[in-house]
Short mmCIF file of C-alpha atoms in Angstrom, two decimals:
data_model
loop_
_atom_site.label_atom_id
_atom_site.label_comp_id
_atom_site.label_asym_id
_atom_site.label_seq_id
_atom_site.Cartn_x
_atom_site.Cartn_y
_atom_site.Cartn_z
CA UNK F 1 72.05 138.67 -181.59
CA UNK F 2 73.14 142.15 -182.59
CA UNK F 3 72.43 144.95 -180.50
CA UNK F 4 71.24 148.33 -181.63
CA UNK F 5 74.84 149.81 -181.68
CA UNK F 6 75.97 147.17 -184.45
CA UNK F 7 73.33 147.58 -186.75
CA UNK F 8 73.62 151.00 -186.24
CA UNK F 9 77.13 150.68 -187.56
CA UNK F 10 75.97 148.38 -190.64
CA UNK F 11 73.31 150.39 -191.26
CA UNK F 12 75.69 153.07 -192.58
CA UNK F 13 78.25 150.82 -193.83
CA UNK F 14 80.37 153.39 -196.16
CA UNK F 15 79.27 156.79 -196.79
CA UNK F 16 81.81 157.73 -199.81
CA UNK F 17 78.50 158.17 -201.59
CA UNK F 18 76.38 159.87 -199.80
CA UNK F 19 75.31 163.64 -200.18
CA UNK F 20 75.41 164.52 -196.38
CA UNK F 21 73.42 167.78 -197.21
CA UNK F 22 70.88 165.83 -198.79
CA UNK F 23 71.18 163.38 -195.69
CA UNK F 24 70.80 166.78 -192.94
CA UNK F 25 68.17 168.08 -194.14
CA UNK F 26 66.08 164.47 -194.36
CA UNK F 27 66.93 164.33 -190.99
CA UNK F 28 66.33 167.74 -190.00
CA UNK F 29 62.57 167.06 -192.15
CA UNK F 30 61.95 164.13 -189.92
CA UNK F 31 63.05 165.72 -186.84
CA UNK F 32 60.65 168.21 -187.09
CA UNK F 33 58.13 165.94 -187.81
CA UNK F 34 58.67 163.28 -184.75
CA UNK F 35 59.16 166.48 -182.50
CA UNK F 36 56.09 167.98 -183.24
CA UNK F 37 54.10 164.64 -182.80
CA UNK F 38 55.59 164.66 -179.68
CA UNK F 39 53.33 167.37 -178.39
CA UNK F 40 50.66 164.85 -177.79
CA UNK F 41 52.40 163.43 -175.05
CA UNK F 42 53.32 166.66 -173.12
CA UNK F 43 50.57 168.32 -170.68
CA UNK F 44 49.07 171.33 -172.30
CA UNK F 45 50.16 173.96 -170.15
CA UNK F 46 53.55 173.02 -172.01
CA UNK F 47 52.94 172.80 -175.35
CA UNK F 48 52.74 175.92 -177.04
CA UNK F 49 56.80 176.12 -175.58
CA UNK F 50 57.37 172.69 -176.91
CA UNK F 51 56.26 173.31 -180.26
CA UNK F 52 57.65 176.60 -181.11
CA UNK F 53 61.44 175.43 -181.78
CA UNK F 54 59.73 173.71 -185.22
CA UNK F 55 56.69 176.17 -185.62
CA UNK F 56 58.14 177.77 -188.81
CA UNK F 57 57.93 174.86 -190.98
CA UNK F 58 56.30 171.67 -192.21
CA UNK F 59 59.03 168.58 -191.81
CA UNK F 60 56.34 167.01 -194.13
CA UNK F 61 57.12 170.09 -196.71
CA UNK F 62 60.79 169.06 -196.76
CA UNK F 63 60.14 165.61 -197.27
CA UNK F 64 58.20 166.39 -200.52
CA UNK F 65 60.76 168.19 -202.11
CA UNK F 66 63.20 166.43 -201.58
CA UNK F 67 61.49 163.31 -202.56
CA UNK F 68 60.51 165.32 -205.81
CA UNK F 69 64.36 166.32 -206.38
CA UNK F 70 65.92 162.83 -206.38
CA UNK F 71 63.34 161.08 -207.61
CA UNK F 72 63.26 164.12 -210.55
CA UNK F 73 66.98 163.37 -211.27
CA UNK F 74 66.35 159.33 -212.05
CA UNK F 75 63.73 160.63 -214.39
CA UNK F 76 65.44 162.72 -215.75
CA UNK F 77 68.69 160.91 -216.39
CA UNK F 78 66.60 158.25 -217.87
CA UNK F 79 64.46 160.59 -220.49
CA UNK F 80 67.94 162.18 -221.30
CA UNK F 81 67.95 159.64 -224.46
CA UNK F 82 65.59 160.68 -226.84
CA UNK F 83 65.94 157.42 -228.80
CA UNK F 84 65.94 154.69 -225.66
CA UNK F 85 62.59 153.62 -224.44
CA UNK F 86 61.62 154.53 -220.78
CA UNK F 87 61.25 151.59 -218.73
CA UNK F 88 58.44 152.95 -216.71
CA UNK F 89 57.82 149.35 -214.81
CA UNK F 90 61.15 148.84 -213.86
CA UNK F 91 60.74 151.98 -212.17
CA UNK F 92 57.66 151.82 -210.55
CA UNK F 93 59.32 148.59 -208.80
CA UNK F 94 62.22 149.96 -207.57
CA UNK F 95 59.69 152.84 -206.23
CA UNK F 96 57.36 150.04 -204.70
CA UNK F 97 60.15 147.48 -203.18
CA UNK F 98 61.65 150.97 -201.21
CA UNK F 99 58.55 152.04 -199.85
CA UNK F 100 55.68 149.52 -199.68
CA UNK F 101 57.25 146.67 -197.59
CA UNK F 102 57.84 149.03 -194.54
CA UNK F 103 54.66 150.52 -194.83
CA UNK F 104 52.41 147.32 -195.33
CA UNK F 105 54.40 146.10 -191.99
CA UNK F 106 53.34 148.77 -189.94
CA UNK F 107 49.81 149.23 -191.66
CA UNK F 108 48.58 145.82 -191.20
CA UNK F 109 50.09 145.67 -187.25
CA UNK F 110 48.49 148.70 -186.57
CA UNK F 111 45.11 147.50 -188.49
CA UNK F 112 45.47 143.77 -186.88
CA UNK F 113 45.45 145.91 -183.60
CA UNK F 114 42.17 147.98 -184.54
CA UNK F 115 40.85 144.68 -185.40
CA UNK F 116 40.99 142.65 -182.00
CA UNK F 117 40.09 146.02 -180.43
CA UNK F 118 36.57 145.89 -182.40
CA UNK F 119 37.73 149.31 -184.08
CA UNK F 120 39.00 148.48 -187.71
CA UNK F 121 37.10 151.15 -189.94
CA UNK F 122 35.49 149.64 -192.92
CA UNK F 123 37.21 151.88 -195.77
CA UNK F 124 40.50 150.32 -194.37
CA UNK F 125 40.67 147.99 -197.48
CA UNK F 126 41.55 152.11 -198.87
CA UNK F 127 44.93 152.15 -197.74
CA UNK F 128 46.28 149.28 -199.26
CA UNK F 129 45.49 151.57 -202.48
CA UNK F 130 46.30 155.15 -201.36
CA UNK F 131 42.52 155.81 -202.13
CA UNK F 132 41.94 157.58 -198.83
CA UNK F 133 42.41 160.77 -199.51
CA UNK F 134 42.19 160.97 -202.96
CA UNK F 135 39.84 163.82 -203.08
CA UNK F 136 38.63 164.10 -199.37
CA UNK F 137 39.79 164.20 -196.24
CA UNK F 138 42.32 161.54 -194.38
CA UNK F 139 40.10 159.31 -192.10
CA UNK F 140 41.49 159.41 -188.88
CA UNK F 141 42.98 155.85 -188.83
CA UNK F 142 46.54 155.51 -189.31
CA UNK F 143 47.21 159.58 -189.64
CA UNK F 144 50.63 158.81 -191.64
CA UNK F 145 49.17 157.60 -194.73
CA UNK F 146 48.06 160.89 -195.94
CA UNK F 147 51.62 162.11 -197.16
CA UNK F 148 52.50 158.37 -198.59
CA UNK F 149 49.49 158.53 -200.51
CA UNK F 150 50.56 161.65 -201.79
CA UNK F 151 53.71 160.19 -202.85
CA UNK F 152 52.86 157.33 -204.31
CA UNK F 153 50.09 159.11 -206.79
CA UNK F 154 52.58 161.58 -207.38
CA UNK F 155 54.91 158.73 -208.15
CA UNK F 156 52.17 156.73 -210.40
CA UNK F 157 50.86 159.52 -212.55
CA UNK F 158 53.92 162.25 -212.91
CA UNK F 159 55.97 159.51 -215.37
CA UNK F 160 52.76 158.68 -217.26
CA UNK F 161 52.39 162.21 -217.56
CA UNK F 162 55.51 163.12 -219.15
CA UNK F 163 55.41 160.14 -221.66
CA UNK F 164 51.97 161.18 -222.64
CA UNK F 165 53.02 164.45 -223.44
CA UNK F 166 56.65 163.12 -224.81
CA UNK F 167 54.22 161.40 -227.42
CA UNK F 168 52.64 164.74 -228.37
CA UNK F 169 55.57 167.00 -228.18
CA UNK F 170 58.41 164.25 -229.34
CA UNK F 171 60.58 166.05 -226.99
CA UNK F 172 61.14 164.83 -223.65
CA UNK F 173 62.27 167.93 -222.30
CA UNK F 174 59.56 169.79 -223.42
CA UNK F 175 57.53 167.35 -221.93
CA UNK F 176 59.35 167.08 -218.65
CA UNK F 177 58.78 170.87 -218.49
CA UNK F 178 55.07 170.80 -219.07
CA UNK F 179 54.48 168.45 -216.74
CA UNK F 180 56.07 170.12 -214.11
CA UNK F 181 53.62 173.26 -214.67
CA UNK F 182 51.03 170.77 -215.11
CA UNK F 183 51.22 169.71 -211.45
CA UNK F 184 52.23 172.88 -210.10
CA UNK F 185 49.18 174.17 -211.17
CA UNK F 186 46.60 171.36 -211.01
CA UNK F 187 46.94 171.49 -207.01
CA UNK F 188 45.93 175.44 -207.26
CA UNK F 189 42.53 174.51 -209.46
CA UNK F 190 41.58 171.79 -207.19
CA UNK F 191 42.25 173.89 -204.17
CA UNK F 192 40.13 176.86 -205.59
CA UNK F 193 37.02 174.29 -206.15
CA UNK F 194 36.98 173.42 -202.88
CA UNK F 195 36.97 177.16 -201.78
CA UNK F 196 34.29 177.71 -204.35
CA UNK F 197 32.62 174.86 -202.51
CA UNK F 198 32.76 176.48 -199.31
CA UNK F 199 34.76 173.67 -197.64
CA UNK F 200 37.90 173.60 -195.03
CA UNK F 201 36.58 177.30 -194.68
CA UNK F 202 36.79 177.29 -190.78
CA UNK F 203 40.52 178.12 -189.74
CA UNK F 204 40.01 174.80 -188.14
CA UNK F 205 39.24 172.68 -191.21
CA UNK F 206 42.01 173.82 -193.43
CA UNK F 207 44.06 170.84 -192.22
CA UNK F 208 41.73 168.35 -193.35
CA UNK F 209 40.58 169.88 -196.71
CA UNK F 210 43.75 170.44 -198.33
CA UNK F 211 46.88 169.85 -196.31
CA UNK F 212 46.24 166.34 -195.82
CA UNK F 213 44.68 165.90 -199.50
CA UNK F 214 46.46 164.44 -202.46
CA UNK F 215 44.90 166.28 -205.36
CA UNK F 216 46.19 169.75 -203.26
CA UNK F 217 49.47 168.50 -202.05
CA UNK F 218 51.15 167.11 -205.66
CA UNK F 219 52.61 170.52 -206.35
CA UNK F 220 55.33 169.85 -203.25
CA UNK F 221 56.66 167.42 -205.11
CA UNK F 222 56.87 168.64 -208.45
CA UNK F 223 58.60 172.07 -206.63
CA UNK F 224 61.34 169.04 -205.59
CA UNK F 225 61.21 167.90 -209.32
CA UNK F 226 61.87 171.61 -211.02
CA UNK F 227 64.44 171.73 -208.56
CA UNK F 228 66.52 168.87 -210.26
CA UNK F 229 65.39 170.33 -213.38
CA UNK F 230 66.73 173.73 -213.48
CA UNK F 231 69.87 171.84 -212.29
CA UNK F 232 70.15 170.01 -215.28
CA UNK F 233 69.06 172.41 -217.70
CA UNK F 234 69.96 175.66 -216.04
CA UNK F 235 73.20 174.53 -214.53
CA UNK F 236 74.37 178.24 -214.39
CA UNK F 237 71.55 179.55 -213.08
CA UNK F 238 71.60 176.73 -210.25
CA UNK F 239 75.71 177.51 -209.29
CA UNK F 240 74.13 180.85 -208.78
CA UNK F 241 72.11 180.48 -206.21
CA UNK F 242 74.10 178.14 -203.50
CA UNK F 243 74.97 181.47 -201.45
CA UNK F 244 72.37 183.49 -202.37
CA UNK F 245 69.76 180.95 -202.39
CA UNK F 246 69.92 180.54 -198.32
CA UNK F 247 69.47 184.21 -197.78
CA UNK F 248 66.18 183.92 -199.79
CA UNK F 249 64.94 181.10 -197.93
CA UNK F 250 66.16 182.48 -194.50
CA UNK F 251 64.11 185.49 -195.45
CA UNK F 252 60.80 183.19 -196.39
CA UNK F 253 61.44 181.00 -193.08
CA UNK F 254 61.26 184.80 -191.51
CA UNK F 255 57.71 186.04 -193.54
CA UNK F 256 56.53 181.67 -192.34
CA UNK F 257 57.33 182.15 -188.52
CA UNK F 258 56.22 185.85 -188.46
CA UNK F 259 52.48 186.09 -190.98
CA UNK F 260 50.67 183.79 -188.47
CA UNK F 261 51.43 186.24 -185.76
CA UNK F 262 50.75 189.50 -187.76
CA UNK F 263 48.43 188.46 -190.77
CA UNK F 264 44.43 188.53 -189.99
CA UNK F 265 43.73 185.87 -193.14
CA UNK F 266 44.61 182.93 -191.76
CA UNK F 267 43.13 180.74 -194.52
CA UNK F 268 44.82 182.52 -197.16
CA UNK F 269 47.75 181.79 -195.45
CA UNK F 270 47.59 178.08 -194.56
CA UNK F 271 45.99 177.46 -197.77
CA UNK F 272 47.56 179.77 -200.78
CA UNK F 273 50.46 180.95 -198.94
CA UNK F 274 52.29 178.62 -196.21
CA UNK F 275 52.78 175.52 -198.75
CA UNK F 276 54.35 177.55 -201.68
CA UNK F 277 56.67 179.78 -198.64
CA UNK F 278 57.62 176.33 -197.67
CA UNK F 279 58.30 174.38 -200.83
CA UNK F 280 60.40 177.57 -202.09
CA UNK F 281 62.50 177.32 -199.31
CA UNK F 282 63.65 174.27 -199.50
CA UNK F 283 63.79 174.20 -203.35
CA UNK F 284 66.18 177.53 -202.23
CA UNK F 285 68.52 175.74 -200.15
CA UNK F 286 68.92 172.71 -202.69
CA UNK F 287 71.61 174.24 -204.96
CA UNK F 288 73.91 174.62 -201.09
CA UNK F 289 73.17 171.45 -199.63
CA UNK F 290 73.31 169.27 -203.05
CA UNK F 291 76.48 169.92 -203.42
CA UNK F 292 77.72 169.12 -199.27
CA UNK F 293 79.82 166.56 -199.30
CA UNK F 294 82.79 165.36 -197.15
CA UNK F 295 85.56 162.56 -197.63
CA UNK F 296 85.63 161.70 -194.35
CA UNK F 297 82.62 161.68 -191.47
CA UNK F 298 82.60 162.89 -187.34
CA UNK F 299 80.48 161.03 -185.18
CA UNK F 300 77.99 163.90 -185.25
CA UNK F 301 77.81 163.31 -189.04
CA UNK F 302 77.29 159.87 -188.80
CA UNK F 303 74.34 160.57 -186.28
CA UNK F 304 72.61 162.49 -189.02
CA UNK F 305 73.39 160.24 -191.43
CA UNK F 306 71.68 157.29 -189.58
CA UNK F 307 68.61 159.87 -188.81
CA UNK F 308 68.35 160.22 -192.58
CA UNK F 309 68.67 156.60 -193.19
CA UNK F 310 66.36 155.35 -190.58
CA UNK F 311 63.64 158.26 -191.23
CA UNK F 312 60.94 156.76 -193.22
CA UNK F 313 60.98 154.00 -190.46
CA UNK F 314 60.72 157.19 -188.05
CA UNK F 315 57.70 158.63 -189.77
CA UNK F 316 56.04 154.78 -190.03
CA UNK F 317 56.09 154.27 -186.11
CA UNK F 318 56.03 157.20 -184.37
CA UNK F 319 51.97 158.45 -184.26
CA UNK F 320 50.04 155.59 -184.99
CA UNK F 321 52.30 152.80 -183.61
CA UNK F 322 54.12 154.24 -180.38
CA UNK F 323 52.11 157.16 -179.34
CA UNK F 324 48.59 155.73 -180.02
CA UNK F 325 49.30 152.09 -179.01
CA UNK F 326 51.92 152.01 -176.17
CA UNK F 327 52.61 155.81 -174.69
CA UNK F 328 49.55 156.74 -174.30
CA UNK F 329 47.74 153.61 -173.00
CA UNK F 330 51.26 153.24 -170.75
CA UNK F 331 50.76 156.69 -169.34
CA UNK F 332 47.65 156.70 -168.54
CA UNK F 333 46.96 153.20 -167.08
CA UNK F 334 50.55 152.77 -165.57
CA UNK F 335 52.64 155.80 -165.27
CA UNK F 336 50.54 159.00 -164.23
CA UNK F 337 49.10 156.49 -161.62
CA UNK F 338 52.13 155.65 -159.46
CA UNK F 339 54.40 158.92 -160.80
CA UNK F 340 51.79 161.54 -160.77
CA UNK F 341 52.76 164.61 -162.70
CA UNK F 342 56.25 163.10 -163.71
CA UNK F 343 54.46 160.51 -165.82
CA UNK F 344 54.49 162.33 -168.83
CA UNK F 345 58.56 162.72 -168.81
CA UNK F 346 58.93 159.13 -168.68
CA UNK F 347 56.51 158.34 -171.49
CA UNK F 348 57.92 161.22 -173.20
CA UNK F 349 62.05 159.91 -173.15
CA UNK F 350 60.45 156.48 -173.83
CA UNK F 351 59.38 157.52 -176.94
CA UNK F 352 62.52 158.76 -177.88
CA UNK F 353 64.21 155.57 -177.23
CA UNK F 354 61.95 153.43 -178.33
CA UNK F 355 61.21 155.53 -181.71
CA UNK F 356 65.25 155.57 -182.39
CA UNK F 357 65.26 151.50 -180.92
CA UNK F 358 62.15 150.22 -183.62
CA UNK F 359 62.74 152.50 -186.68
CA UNK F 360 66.50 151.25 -186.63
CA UNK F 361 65.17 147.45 -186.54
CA UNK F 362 62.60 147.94 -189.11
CA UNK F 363 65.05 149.72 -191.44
CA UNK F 364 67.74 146.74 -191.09
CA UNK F 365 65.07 143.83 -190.95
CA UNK F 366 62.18 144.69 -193.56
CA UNK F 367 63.76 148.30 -195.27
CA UNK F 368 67.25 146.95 -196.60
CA UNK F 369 66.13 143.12 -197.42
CA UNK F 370 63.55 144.63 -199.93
CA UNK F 371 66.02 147.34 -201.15
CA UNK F 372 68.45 144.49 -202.03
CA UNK F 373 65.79 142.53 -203.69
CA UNK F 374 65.71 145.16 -206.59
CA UNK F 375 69.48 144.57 -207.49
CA UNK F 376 67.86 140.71 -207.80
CA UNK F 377 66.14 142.21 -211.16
CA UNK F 378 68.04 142.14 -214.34
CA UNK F 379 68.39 146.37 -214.84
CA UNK F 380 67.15 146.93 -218.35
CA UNK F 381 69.27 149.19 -220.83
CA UNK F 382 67.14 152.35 -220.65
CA UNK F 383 68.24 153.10 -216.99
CA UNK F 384 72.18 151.62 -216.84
CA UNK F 385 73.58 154.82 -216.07
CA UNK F 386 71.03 155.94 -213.65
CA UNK F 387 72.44 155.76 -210.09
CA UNK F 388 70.25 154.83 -207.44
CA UNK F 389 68.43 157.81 -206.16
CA UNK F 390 65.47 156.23 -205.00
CA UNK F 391 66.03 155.39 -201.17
CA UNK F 392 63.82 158.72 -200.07
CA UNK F 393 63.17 158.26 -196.71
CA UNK F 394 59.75 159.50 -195.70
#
């Protein structure tokens, strides 16, 4: 049987390819994300300290626009022909055989769980949909599935979108464009409604009533989207702003870390302010790190490069799975009990370990099988010089 350190080593394979800025800031994105879920294991006399290394941004955020950005570019490359049809379900299945597999794993062991444990909600049949937070707030089973259905929507309705509007405008640029403002700003009406509504107004709330909501959260990705787009069509423009671009989003991370501490309007702020700070960062540092690439990799490269890789396995298993259903139960029942205070360490390295351990097996045993099975399918004409952009890693 292979152990970890081989299928560590196939798991990156060659990385000639591979856009290691692209690849550090996934796994800075995830990072951030696994750290901060981390907190729940630490006592709470140290977790304000734990969580202030990654208080200045959403990992989540990063994952959006990034997601928009290379996704973006296999749209666009495939629109680029004004006379070849899109192939819009040949896309949608490359989208679905990279993301759903993994997540329909994890969902239905974590639900199968729930289930002998008399818990299973009722509106889990939801998730197998992305219908859970369409409009409201994410039920508290399986926390992760809030940003995936984001995704996928965004993923499901953004093409449509731009075809729609192709067939209106006959010009797919002019379409991709209008889309993009079209989802930048449908997030902003939906999030007024509900503040016309009166609801998420506690400073507590906000979380629930638009962070974690898909109509509010599609503009992230369409951020990662305009990104690729002023690329392509504003090359000059996008050249222009590798050097300068990471002083500007230095100076937002600054106004992100220090408004909570300073501004009154909290709401404002987590609301309005926060998501757009955050998305322009990163859509900032994209013209830098697009273009970082080296010929040959050091073993600290490598170790980001298998963060990236293994990520969206990261994000699948670390909350739901190995906090919720082993730490947790472990610490209380077993650890705390015989190592008193130093209970929490172990559970807390364990996780570690056994996040890095499990994401890395479900990456090379359900991730890559299904990832091969879309070079099974003929690729149609429309797409044949589209490279493969699609392996976002959540």
């Amino acid at each position: 049987m292979p152990t970890l350190k081989n299928l560590a080593s196939q798991a990156l394979g060659t990385t000639h390819n591979r856009i290691f800025g692209l690849d550090l800031l996934r796994a800075v994105a995830i990072f951030i994300t696994v750290y901060g879920h981390a907190v729940m294991l630490v006592p709470p006399a140290y977790q304000s300290w734990h969580n202030l290394p990654v208080s200045a941004i959403d990992g989540v955020n990063i994952f959006f626009v990034l997601s928009g950005y290379l996704i973006g570019g296999i749209l666009l490359k495939a629109l680029l022909d004004e006379h070849k049809p899109f192939a819009l379900g040949y896309f949608w299945m490359r989208r679905w055989l990279r993301t759903l597999p993994a997540y329909l794993v994890v969902l239905g062991s974590v639900a199968a769980v729930w289930a002998l444990q008399g818990h299973l909600p009722a509106e889990v049949w939801r998730y197998f949909c992305f219908s859970q937070n369409l409009l409201a707030p994410h039920p508290t089973f399986f926390p992760e599935g809030w940003s995936l259905a984001v995704e996928e929507w965004f993923y499901l309705l953004f093409p449509v979108t731009v075809l729609v509007l192709a067939g209106v405008t006959r010009s797919r640029r002019l379409a991709m464009a209008g889309t993009i403002a079209l989802f930048l700003l449908m997030p902003l009406v939906f999030k007024y409604y509900q503040y016309q509504q009166g609801k998420g107004l506690d400073a507590a709330l906000w979380d629930a009533y638009y962070r974690r909501v898909v109509a509010a959260r599609l503009d992230a990705i369409a951020l990662g989207v305009l990104a690729c787009y002023l690329q392509h069509y504003h090359a000059g423009l996008w050249r222009g702003l590798r050097r300068p671009g990471l002083v500007l989003a230095v100076g937002l991370l600054v106004v992100t870390f220090l408004y909570p501490k300073l501004g009154p309007h909290m709401l404002f702020y987590n609301v309005w302010l926060r998501p757009l700070l955050e998305g322009l960062t990163v859509l900032l540092v994209l013209p830098f790190f697009s273009q970082l690439r080296y010929p040959h990799y050091t073993p600290a490269m490598r170790s980001i490069t298998l963060l990236s890789l293994i990520s969206y396995s990261m994000y699948l298993l670390n909350k739901s799975v190995l906090i919720k259903l082993v730490l947790e139960p472990l610490e209380h029942s077993v650890l705390t009990p015989h190592l008193g205070a130093a209970g929490w360490l172990v559970a807390y390295g364990l996780y570690w370990v056994l996040l890095l351990g499990g994401s890395l097996l479900l990456y090379t045993y359900v991730e890559v099988p299904f990832m091969r099975l879309r070079d099974v399918f003929e690729k149609p004409k429309p797409v044949t010089s589209t490279p493969d952009l699609a392996a976002v890693s959540r």
